[in-house]
Coordinates of C-alpha atoms in Angstrom, one line a residue:
M394 CA 1.7 -52.2 181.4
G395 CA 1.0 -54.5 178.8
S396 CA -2.1 -54.6 176.5
R397 CA -5.5 -54.2 177.9
T398 CA -9.0 -53.5 176.5
R399 CA -11.8 -52.1 178.3
G400 CA -15.5 -53.4 177.9
G401 CA -14.8 -55.5 175.2
S402 CA -13.3 -52.4 173.1
G403 CA -11.0 -54.6 171.1
S404 CA -13.9 -56.0 169.3
R405 CA -16.9 -53.7 170.3
S406 CA -19.2 -56.6 170.1
R407 CA -19.5 -56.9 173.8
L408 CA -23.2 -57.3 174.3
L409 CA -26.4 -58.3 172.4
F410 CA -29.7 -56.8 173.5
F411 CA -33.0 -58.8 173.4
P412 CA -35.9 -56.5 174.4
F413 CA -38.7 -58.1 176.5
I414 CA -42.3 -57.0 177.4
L415 CA -42.6 -53.9 179.6
L416 CA -45.3 -54.4 182.2
L417 CA -46.9 -51.4 183.3
H418 CA -48.1 -50.3 186.9
L419 CA -47.2 -53.6 188.4
L420 CA -46.3 -53.9 192.1
S421 CA -42.7 -55.2 192.8
L422 CA -43.0 -58.9 193.8
H423 CA -39.9 -60.8 195.4
C424 CA -38.9 -64.0 193.7
P425 CA -36.7 -66.4 195.4
S426 CA -33.3 -64.5 195.4
V427 CA -30.1 -65.9 194.3
V428 CA -27.8 -65.9 197.3
V429 CA -24.8 -64.0 196.2
S430 CA -22.9 -61.8 199.0
A431 CA -20.9 -58.6 198.4
A432 CA -17.4 -58.9 197.4
G433 CA -15.0 -59.6 200.2
S434 CA -15.8 -58.8 203.8
G435 CA -16.9 -55.7 205.5
E436 CA -18.7 -52.6 203.9
P437 CA -19.0 -52.1 200.1
Y438 CA -16.6 -49.7 198.9
V439 CA -15.8 -47.7 195.6
G440 CA -12.3 -47.6 194.2
V441 CA -10.7 -46.2 191.1
T442 CA -8.5 -47.8 188.4
I443 CA -5.2 -46.3 187.4
G444 CA -4.0 -46.7 183.7
T445 CA -0.6 -45.5 182.6
Q446 CA -1.1 -44.4 179.0
V447 CA -1.0 -40.8 180.1
T448 CA 1.1 -37.9 179.0
N449 CA 3.1 -36.5 182.0
L450 CA 1.7 -39.0 184.4
L451 CA 2.4 -38.1 188.0
S452 CA 5.5 -39.6 189.6
P453 CA 4.5 -42.6 192.2
S454 CA 5.2 -40.3 195.2
D455 CA 3.0 -37.7 193.8
L456 CA 0.4 -40.0 192.8
A457 CA 0.3 -41.6 196.3
S458 CA -0.1 -37.9 197.6
F459 CA -2.7 -37.2 195.1
L460 CA -4.8 -40.2 196.2
R461 CA -4.2 -39.3 199.9
A462 CA -5.8 -35.9 199.2
Q463 CA -8.9 -37.4 197.4
R464 CA -9.3 -39.8 200.1
I465 CA -9.0 -42.6 197.7
T466 CA -8.1 -45.9 199.6
R467 CA -8.8 -48.6 196.8
V468 CA -7.2 -48.8 193.7
R469 CA -6.8 -51.2 190.8
L470 CA -3.6 -51.3 188.8
Y471 CA -3.0 -53.2 185.5
D472 CA 0.3 -54.5 186.6
A473 CA 2.3 -54.8 189.6
D474 CA 4.9 -52.1 189.4
P475 CA 7.1 -52.1 192.6
R476 CA 7.8 -48.5 192.4
L477 CA 4.2 -47.4 192.7
L478 CA 3.4 -50.1 195.2
S479 CA 6.1 -48.8 197.5
A480 CA 4.8 -45.4 197.2
L481 CA 1.1 -46.6 198.0
A482 CA 2.5 -48.6 201.1
A483 CA 2.8 -45.4 203.0
S484 CA -0.5 -44.0 202.0
G485 CA -2.8 -46.7 203.4
V486 CA -3.9 -47.5 199.9
R487 CA -5.1 -51.1 199.2
A488 CA -4.4 -52.1 195.5
I489 CA -5.7 -54.9 193.3
V490 CA -2.6 -55.8 190.9
G491 CA -2.7 -57.1 187.7
V492 CA -1.0 -59.6 185.5
P493 CA -1.0 -58.2 182.1
N494 CA -2.2 -60.6 179.2
D495 CA 1.0 -60.8 177.6
E496 CA 2.6 -62.6 180.7
L497 CA -0.3 -65.4 180.9
L498 CA 1.6 -67.6 178.8
A499 CA 4.6 -67.9 181.1
L500 CA 2.6 -68.0 184.4
G501 CA 0.3 -70.6 183.1
S502 CA 2.8 -72.8 181.7
S503 CA 5.2 -72.9 184.6
P504 CA 4.2 -73.0 188.4
A505 CA 8.0 -72.1 189.1
T506 CA 7.5 -68.9 187.1
A507 CA 4.4 -68.1 189.3
A508 CA 6.1 -68.6 192.2
S509 CA 8.9 -66.5 191.2
W510 CA 6.2 -63.7 190.3
V511 CA 4.7 -64.0 193.7
S512 CA 8.2 -63.7 195.3
R513 CA 9.2 -60.6 193.3
R514 CA 6.0 -58.7 192.7
V515 CA 3.7 -59.8 195.9
L516 CA 5.9 -60.8 198.9
P517 CA 7.4 -57.3 199.3
F518 CA 3.9 -55.7 199.7
A519 CA 1.9 -58.4 201.4
G520 CA 2.6 -57.4 205.0
V521 CA 4.4 -60.5 205.8
N522 CA 6.2 -58.8 208.5
S523 CA 6.2 -55.4 210.2
S524 CA 8.6 -53.7 207.5
T525 CA 6.2 -54.6 204.4
P526 CA 2.8 -53.0 204.8
N527 CA -0.2 -55.0 203.3
V528 CA -0.7 -53.0 200.1
I529 CA -2.3 -55.9 197.8
S530 CA -5.9 -56.7 198.4
A531 CA -6.2 -59.1 195.3
I532 CA -4.7 -60.2 192.1
A533 CA -6.5 -59.9 188.8
V534 CA -4.9 -62.2 186.4
G535 CA -5.3 -61.0 182.7
D536 CA -8.2 -58.6 181.5
E537 CA -11.1 -59.7 179.6
V538 CA -9.2 -62.6 178.1
P539 CA -12.1 -64.4 176.3
T540 CA -12.4 -61.3 174.2
A541 CA -9.2 -59.3 174.4
L542 CA -6.8 -62.3 173.8
P543 CA -9.0 -65.7 173.3
S544 CA -5.9 -67.4 172.2
A545 CA -4.6 -67.2 176.0
L546 CA -7.7 -68.6 177.5
P547 CA -6.4 -72.2 177.6
V548 CA -3.5 -71.0 180.1
L549 CA -5.8 -68.5 182.1
L550 CA -7.2 -71.1 184.5
P551 CA -3.6 -72.7 185.0
A552 CA -2.2 -69.3 185.5
I553 CA -4.8 -68.5 188.4
N554 CA -4.2 -71.9 190.0
S555 CA -0.5 -71.6 190.1
L556 CA -0.5 -67.9 191.4
A557 CA -3.1 -69.2 193.9
A558 CA -0.8 -72.2 194.9
A559 CA 2.2 -69.8 195.2
L560 CA 0.5 -67.6 197.5
A561 CA -0.6 -70.6 199.7
A562 CA 2.8 -71.7 199.9
A563 CA 4.1 -68.2 201.0
N564 CA 1.2 -68.3 203.6
L565 CA -0.6 -65.6 201.6
S566 CA -3.9 -67.5 200.6
S567 CA -5.8 -64.6 202.2
I568 CA -5.1 -62.7 199.0
P569 CA -7.7 -63.7 196.4
V570 CA -6.8 -64.4 192.9
S571 CA -9.3 -63.9 190.0
T572 CA -9.7 -62.6 186.2
P573 CA -12.0 -59.6 185.2
L574 CA -14.3 -60.8 182.7
P575 CA -16.4 -58.8 180.1
F576 CA -19.9 -58.8 180.3
S577 CA -20.2 -60.2 176.9
V578 CA -19.7 -63.7 178.3
V579 CA -23.2 -63.4 179.4
L580 CA -25.8 -63.9 176.6
D581 CA -29.5 -62.9 176.4
P582 CA -28.9 -60.8 179.6
F583 CA -32.1 -58.7 179.3
P584 CA -34.3 -59.4 181.0
P585 CA -32.0 -60.7 183.7
S586 CA -34.1 -63.8 184.4
Q587 CA -33.2 -65.4 181.0
A588 CA -29.4 -64.8 181.1
F589 CA -27.0 -67.7 180.6
F590 CA -23.2 -67.9 179.9
N591 CA -21.8 -68.3 176.4
Q592 CA -22.0 -72.1 175.9
S593 CA -18.6 -72.3 174.3
L594 CA -17.1 -71.0 177.7
A595 CA -19.6 -72.3 180.3
K596 CA -18.5 -75.8 180.9
S597 CA -14.9 -75.5 179.9
F598 CA -14.0 -72.2 181.4
V599 CA -16.6 -70.6 183.7
A600 CA -17.6 -73.6 185.8
P601 CA -14.0 -74.5 186.5
L602 CA -13.3 -70.8 187.5
L603 CA -16.4 -70.4 189.7
A604 CA -15.2 -73.5 191.5
H605 CA -11.8 -72.3 192.1
L606 CA -13.3 -68.7 193.3
A607 CA -15.7 -70.7 195.7
N608 CA -12.8 -72.7 197.0
T609 CA -10.6 -69.8 197.8
S610 CA -13.2 -67.2 198.6
A611 CA -12.1 -65.2 195.8
P612 CA -14.7 -62.8 193.9
L613 CA -16.1 -63.1 190.5
M614 CA -14.5 -59.9 188.6
L615 CA -16.5 -58.3 186.2
N616 CA -16.1 -55.2 184.0
L617 CA -19.7 -53.9 183.5
Y618 CA -20.4 -50.7 181.4
P619 CA -24.1 -49.3 181.3
Y620 CA -22.6 -46.8 178.9
Y621 CA -22.2 -49.5 176.2
S622 CA -25.6 -50.9 177.0
L623 CA -27.2 -47.4 176.4
M624 CA -25.1 -47.2 173.2
Q625 CA -26.1 -50.5 171.7
S626 CA -29.7 -50.3 172.8
K627 CA -30.4 -47.9 169.9
G628 CA -32.8 -45.8 172.0
V629 CA -34.6 -48.6 173.7
I630 CA -32.9 -47.8 177.2
P631 CA -33.5 -44.3 178.3
L632 CA -30.7 -42.2 179.4
D633 CA -31.9 -41.8 182.8
N634 CA -31.8 -45.3 183.5
A635 CA -28.3 -45.8 182.6
L636 CA -27.4 -42.9 184.7
F637 CA -29.0 -44.1 188.0
R638 CA -31.8 -41.4 187.7
P639 CA -35.5 -42.3 188.7
L640 CA -38.0 -42.9 186.1
P641 CA -41.8 -42.4 186.3
P642 CA -43.6 -45.9 187.0
S643 CA -44.5 -46.2 183.5
Q644 CA -41.1 -46.4 182.3
E645 CA -39.6 -48.6 184.9
M646 CA -37.8 -51.8 183.8
V647 CA -39.8 -54.8 184.8
D648 CA -38.7 -58.5 184.3
P649 CA -41.9 -60.3 183.0
N650 CA -40.7 -63.5 184.4
T651 CA -40.1 -62.4 188.1
L652 CA -41.9 -59.0 188.1
L653 CA -38.9 -57.4 189.7
H654 CA -38.4 -53.7 189.0
Y655 CA -35.1 -52.4 187.8
T656 CA -34.2 -48.7 188.6
N657 CA -30.9 -48.7 186.9
V658 CA -29.1 -50.8 184.3
L659 CA -26.0 -51.6 186.5
D660 CA -28.2 -53.7 188.9
A661 CA -29.9 -55.4 185.8
M662 CA -26.5 -56.4 184.5
L663 CA -25.5 -57.8 188.0
D664 CA -28.8 -59.7 188.2
A665 CA -28.2 -61.2 184.8
V666 CA -24.9 -62.5 185.9
R667 CA -26.4 -64.1 189.0
V668 CA -28.9 -65.8 187.0
A669 CA -26.4 -67.1 184.5
V670 CA -24.2 -68.4 187.6
R671 CA -27.3 -70.0 188.9
N672 CA -28.3 -71.7 185.6
L673 CA -24.6 -73.1 185.2
N674 CA -25.3 -74.9 188.4
A675 CA -21.6 -74.9 189.1
T676 CA -20.3 -76.0 192.6
G677 CA -20.2 -73.5 195.0
G678 CA -21.1 -70.8 192.1
A679 CA -24.0 -69.3 193.8
S680 CA -22.0 -68.3 196.9
V681 CA -19.2 -66.5 194.9
P682 CA -19.3 -62.7 195.7
I683 CA -19.5 -60.3 192.5
L684 CA -16.9 -57.5 192.2
V685 CA -17.2 -55.0 189.6
T686 CA -13.6 -54.3 188.6
E687 CA -14.5 -51.4 186.0
T688 CA -17.5 -49.4 185.4
G689 CA -17.5 -45.7 184.3
W690 CA -18.8 -43.4 181.7
P691 CA -16.6 -41.2 179.1
S692 CA -16.8 -37.3 179.2
Y693 CA -16.0 -36.7 175.6
G694 CA -16.4 -38.6 172.4
D695 CA -17.2 -38.1 168.8
R696 CA -20.3 -35.9 168.6
R697 CA -21.9 -38.2 166.1
A698 CA -20.9 -41.6 167.0
E699 CA -20.9 -41.0 170.8
P700 CA -23.6 -38.2 171.7
Y701 CA -24.0 -39.5 175.2
A702 CA -20.2 -39.0 176.1
T703 CA -20.5 -35.7 177.8
R704 CA -19.1 -34.4 181.1
D705 CA -22.7 -33.9 182.5
N706 CA -23.6 -37.6 181.8
A707 CA -20.1 -38.8 183.3
D708 CA -20.6 -36.6 186.3
A709 CA -24.1 -38.0 186.7
Y710 CA -23.1 -41.6 186.4
N711 CA -20.1 -41.7 188.6
S712 CA -21.7 -39.5 191.3
N713 CA -24.7 -41.6 191.4
L714 CA -22.6 -44.8 191.2
I715 CA -20.5 -43.6 194.4
K716 CA -24.0 -42.8 196.3
H717 CA -25.7 -46.0 195.1
V718 CA -22.8 -48.2 196.7
L719 CA -21.5 -45.9 199.6
E720 CA -24.9 -44.5 200.8
D721 CA -27.8 -46.4 199.6
K722 CA -26.3 -49.9 199.5
P723 CA -29.6 -51.4 198.1
G724 CA -28.0 -54.5 196.6
T725 CA -30.1 -55.5 193.6
P726 CA -33.7 -56.7 193.0
M727 CA -32.6 -60.2 193.1
A728 CA -30.1 -59.9 196.1
P729 CA -31.4 -56.8 198.1
G730 CA -29.8 -55.3 201.1
A731 CA -26.4 -53.8 201.9
G732 CA -24.9 -57.2 202.7
A733 CA -25.3 -58.1 199.0
Q734 CA -24.3 -54.8 197.7
S735 CA -21.3 -55.3 195.2
S736 CA -18.2 -52.8 195.6
A737 CA -17.0 -51.2 192.3
Y738 CA -13.9 -49.7 190.7
I739 CA -14.5 -46.6 188.5
Y740 CA -12.8 -46.6 185.2
E741 CA -10.7 -44.5 185.4
L742 CA -8.7 -42.0 187.8
F743 CA -6.8 -40.2 184.8
N744 CA -7.6 -39.6 181.3
E745 CA -5.4 -41.9 179.2
D746 CA -4.9 -39.5 176.3
L747 CA -2.4 -41.9 174.7
R748 CA -4.9 -44.7 174.1
P749 CA -5.7 -45.4 170.6
G750 CA -9.0 -45.9 169.1
P751 CA -12.5 -44.0 169.2
V752 CA -12.4 -40.4 170.9
S753 CA -13.8 -41.5 174.1
E754 CA -11.2 -44.1 174.7
A755 CA -9.0 -41.2 175.9
N756 CA -11.7 -39.5 177.9
W757 CA -13.0 -41.9 180.6
G758 CA -10.9 -40.3 183.5
L759 CA -11.8 -38.2 186.5
F760 CA -8.9 -36.2 186.2
Y761 CA -6.3 -35.3 183.8
G762 CA -2.8 -36.9 184.3
N763 CA -1.5 -33.8 186.2
G764 CA -4.3 -34.1 188.7
T765 CA -6.5 -31.5 187.6
P766 CA -10.3 -32.4 187.5
V767 CA -11.9 -33.1 184.1
Y768 CA -15.2 -32.3 185.6
L769 CA -16.4 -32.1 189.3
L770 CA -18.4 -34.8 190.8
H771 CA -21.4 -34.5 193.3
V772 CA -20.0 -36.7 196.0
S773 CA -20.3 -34.7 199.2
G774 CA -20.6 -36.8 202.3
A775 CA -20.0 -40.1 200.5
D776 CA -18.1 -41.5 203.2
G777 CA -15.3 -39.3 202.4
F778 CA -14.5 -40.8 199.1
L779 CA -13.2 -38.1 196.6
G780 CA -14.1 -35.7 199.5
N781 CA -12.3 -32.9 197.7
D782 CA -14.0 -33.3 194.5
T783 CA -17.2 -31.4 195.2
T784 CA -18.9 -28.5 193.7
D785 CA -19.1 -26.9 197.1
R786 CA -15.5 -26.7 197.4
T787 CA -13.6 -25.3 194.2
F788 CA -11.0 -22.9 194.3
C789 CA -9.1 -20.7 191.7
V790 CA -5.5 -20.3 191.8
A791 CA -2.7 -19.1 189.5
A792 CA -1.7 -21.6 187.0
D793 CA 2.0 -22.9 187.6
D794 CA 2.7 -22.9 183.6
A795 CA 1.3 -19.3 183.2
D796 CA 3.5 -16.5 182.3
L797 CA 4.7 -14.4 185.4
K798 CA 3.8 -11.3 183.7
A799 CA 0.3 -12.4 182.8
V800 CA -0.1 -13.6 186.4
Q801 CA 0.8 -10.0 187.8
A802 CA -1.5 -8.3 185.2
A803 CA -4.4 -10.6 186.2
M804 CA -3.6 -10.1 189.8
D805 CA -3.8 -6.3 189.3
W806 CA -7.1 -6.6 187.6
A807 CA -8.6 -8.6 190.4
C808 CA -7.6 -6.2 193.0
G809 CA -8.6 -3.2 191.0
P810 CA -11.4 -3.3 188.6
G811 CA -12.6 -6.8 189.6
R812 CA -13.0 -5.4 193.1
A813 CA -12.0 -8.5 194.9
D814 CA -10.9 -8.1 198.5
C815 CA -7.1 -8.4 198.5
T816 CA -6.5 -7.1 202.2
A817 CA -5.1 -10.5 203.3
I818 CA -2.3 -10.2 201.0
Q819 CA -0.9 -6.8 202.1
P820 CA 2.1 -6.7 204.3
G821 CA 1.7 -7.9 207.9
Q822 CA -1.5 -9.7 206.9
A823 CA -2.3 -13.6 207.3
C824 CA -1.5 -14.3 203.5
Y825 CA 1.2 -12.0 202.8
Q826 CA 3.7 -15.0 203.1
P827 CA 5.1 -16.3 201.0
D828 CA 5.9 -13.1 199.2
D829 CA 5.7 -13.9 195.5
V830 CA 3.5 -13.1 192.8
R831 CA 1.9 -16.6 192.2
S832 CA 1.0 -16.9 195.9
H833 CA -0.7 -13.5 196.0
A834 CA -2.3 -14.1 192.8
S835 CA -3.9 -17.3 193.9
F836 CA -5.5 -15.4 196.9
A837 CA -6.8 -12.7 194.6
F838 CA -8.0 -15.0 192.1
D839 CA -9.8 -17.1 194.5
A840 CA -11.3 -13.9 196.2
Y841 CA -12.7 -12.8 192.7
Y842 CA -13.8 -16.4 191.9
Q843 CA -15.8 -16.8 194.9
S844 CA -17.2 -13.3 194.7
Q845 CA -18.8 -14.4 191.6
G846 CA -20.1 -17.3 192.9
R847 CA -17.6 -19.6 191.3
A848 CA -19.4 -18.9 187.7
A849 CA -18.0 -20.4 184.7
G850 CA -15.3 -18.4 183.3
S851 CA -14.6 -16.4 186.3
C852 CA -11.3 -18.2 186.9
Y853 CA -9.9 -17.6 183.4
F854 CA -8.0 -14.5 183.5
Q855 CA -6.5 -15.0 180.1
G856 CA -5.3 -18.2 181.1
A857 CA -3.4 -17.3 184.2
G858 CA -6.1 -19.0 186.5
M859 CA -7.1 -22.6 186.9
V860 CA -9.8 -24.2 189.0
T861 CA -8.7 -26.9 191.8
T862 CA -10.5 -28.8 194.3
V863 CA -7.7 -28.6 196.8
D864 CA -7.9 -26.0 199.5
P865 CA -4.9 -23.7 199.0
S866 CA -5.2 -22.3 202.6
H867 CA -1.9 -22.5 204.5
D868 CA -1.0 -22.0 208.2
S869 CA -3.3 -18.8 209.3
C870 CA -4.1 -18.0 205.6
L871 CA -7.6 -18.9 204.7
F872 CA -8.7 -18.6 201.2
P873 CA -12.2 -17.2 200.6
G874 CA -13.7 -20.6 199.4
S875 CA -12.3 -22.3 202.6
K876 CA -14.7 -24.0 204.8
L877 CA -12.5 -23.4 207.7
L878 CA -13.6 -19.6 207.3
S879 CA -16.9 -20.6 209.5
N880 CA -14.7 -21.3 212.4
S881 CA -12.7 -17.9 212.1
T882 CA -13.1 -14.4 212.6
G883 CA -11.7 -13.3 209.5
S884 CA -8.9 -14.0 206.9
G885 CA -6.4 -12.4 209.0
S886 CA -7.1 -14.3 212.3
T887 CA -5.0 -16.9 213.6
N888 CA -6.3 -20.5 212.8
T889 CA -4.7 -23.5 214.6
S890 CA -6.5 -26.4 212.8
T891 CA -5.2 -28.2 209.9
P892 CA -7.2 -27.6 206.5
T893 CA -8.9 -30.9 205.5
S894 CA -7.6 -30.6 201.9
D895 CA -4.0 -31.8 201.2
A896 CA -2.5 -29.1 199.3
E897 CA 1.1 -30.6 199.3
G898 CA 3.0 -31.1 196.2
S899 CA 1.3 -28.1 194.0
A900 CA 3.0 -29.2 190.9
I901 CA 0.6 -32.2 190.6
W902 CA -2.2 -29.5 190.0
R903 CA -0.4 -27.9 187.1
L904 CA -2.5 -27.7 183.7
R905 CA -1.0 -29.6 180.8
T906 CA 1.5 -27.3 179.2
G907 CA 0.0 -26.1 175.8
R908 CA -3.6 -27.0 176.7
D909 CA -6.0 -24.2 175.5
K910 CA -7.7 -23.6 178.8
G911 CA -10.0 -20.9 177.2
F912 CA -11.4 -23.6 174.9
F913 CA -12.0 -26.0 177.8
L914 CA -13.7 -23.6 180.1
F915 CA -15.9 -22.5 177.2
L916 CA -16.7 -26.3 176.5
R917 CA -17.4 -26.9 180.2
L918 CA -20.2 -23.8 180.0
V919 CA -21.4 -25.3 177.0
L920 CA -21.9 -28.6 178.3
S921 CA -23.1 -27.6 181.6
I922 CA -26.3 -25.9 180.0
A923 CA -26.9 -28.4 177.3
V924 CA -30.1 -30.1 177.0
V925 CA -30.1 -33.8 176.8
I926 CA -33.3 -34.7 174.9
V927 CA -34.6 -38.3 175.8
V928 CA -36.6 -40.0 173.5
D929 CA -40.0 -41.0 175.4
S930 CA -40.3 -44.6 174.7
N931 CA -40.8 -47.8 176.5
F932 CA -38.0 -50.3 176.4
W933 CA -37.4 -53.9 176.9
T934 CA -40.4 -54.0 174.7

C-alpha cells in the first residue's frame, strides 16, 4: 500500500502548543462565525480507515462481510486495491481510495499517467453503468505529504489537478480529489483565534490547494489527533477534555479573543483550521468543507512514554467521537449546528501489528486483524454504526483454534459444576443442530457467560472460549445473550425472525493463533478497573 504516516508520526514534530489565558466563569459569547459547511452533502457520518500492515488480514470477501456485520458503510483505503473494491461493491460500502506517496511523482509529472490511473483504478468502481456499482466517494492523493515526504510536495498539486482533469474527462467530476494534511501545517493553533498556516506553505501550496477544492467542491482533508495534543501539552490539557468528557466551568477552555468555550480538543483543532483558512484569504477558501480523514486513540503503548494509551481511553475517545458526530452534531463554537458538523474517519479498523515505531503504532485498531474486538465501544443507538460492537451485546463462544479436547472438557464443566442451562443442546431441542462439539460448547459457554453477568474472565475456559460481538444465534436456536429472546417464549421455541447480527463466516472471528488469550483477558480486567489520575490544573494559561 505504499509508505504512509499517521499524525506526522514520521517526525513526531507535528504540533506546537502555545498556551493562552484561561478566563473563568464567563458566559459563552458568539463571535462572527467562519462559514464552513460540513464535508460533502447530507448528514455527517463516521467511517473507519483500513490499513493492511496486519498479520493474517481478512480476505477481501471476509472483510466485506465483516464491514456489513458491523454496519460500517464508509471506509478510507490507503490505495485503490481492485480486489477489495470489487468485494466492497456488493456490500454498499463507499470508500475514499488513496494514491500512495510513492506514486505521486508519476501522476504529477504525466497527465497521461493520471488518466491511465483513473481508467484502471476508478472507472470499474465508479458506477458509470449498471454493472459497476459506485464504490468510490473521493480520492485522497498522498498522505501528510508536507511532513511525510516533503520532496514530493512540488508534484502534489499537479497530481491532484491531473487526476481531477482525468475524472472530468470521464464524466466523473462528482468524485472529489483532495489530499490529507497533517495538523502541523497550522501554527500557533491554541487559542484557535490566533492560528495561521505555516508561511513556507501558505502561499505556494495551501492557497492554490484551497482554490482547487473550492472550484471542484472537494473537502479539505485533515488528520487530527487530540491524543498527540494531550501528549505534547505536558499536562496543560486535561485528559477529559481530549476524550470529549465534560469539565467543570472553572476548567473549560475559553478563547480569550472570542470568548468562545471549547468542550473538547477536536473542536478547538477544527476551529484553528477555520481561522487559518480565513487568515490566508484564499479565493473561495471559506466555503471549503472540512473532512477529518483520520482521528483516533491507541489502546496500548509504552507504559512510561505513552501513559494515556489505554483501552479505557481509546474506548472513551472513539465512543464519544461517534456520539459527537452522529447524535449530538453540534458543529464547533465558530461554526455551530449540524449543517457545519464535520464527518470523521476513525483510525483505524484493525491493529496494524506489522507497523514499526513506538509501541502504540501497532495498537490503534478497534479490532484485531481477524475481526475480534480489541475493546468494546459504547455506541448503542448511534445510527447503527458499529451496531454489533456494544457492551450490551457480547457473547462467549468456542475459539476456533482451541484444542477440541479442551473445548469438550470446558463444556462439561460449564454444564456441570458451572451450572449453565444446557437444555437447548440436548437431542431434539432447538440448539442440538449442528451436532458437533464446538457448536454445543459455544451455547454452553454463552449460557455460563451470561449467567455470570458477562463478568471479566467468565469466558476464558482455560483458553477455549472467546468473546465476540456477533450474535451466534441461528435458525430457531437463540443464544442466552441474544436480544431476540425477548420476542420468544424460550430457547426451544420457534423463531421466524432473522438475527440482526451477521454471523456468517465464523472464521473471521478466530483469535490469532499463538496469542496468549489468558494474558489479554487479565490485561482487560486490569485496565477496566484502573484509575486515571488527572492533574487538576488550569490550561491554556
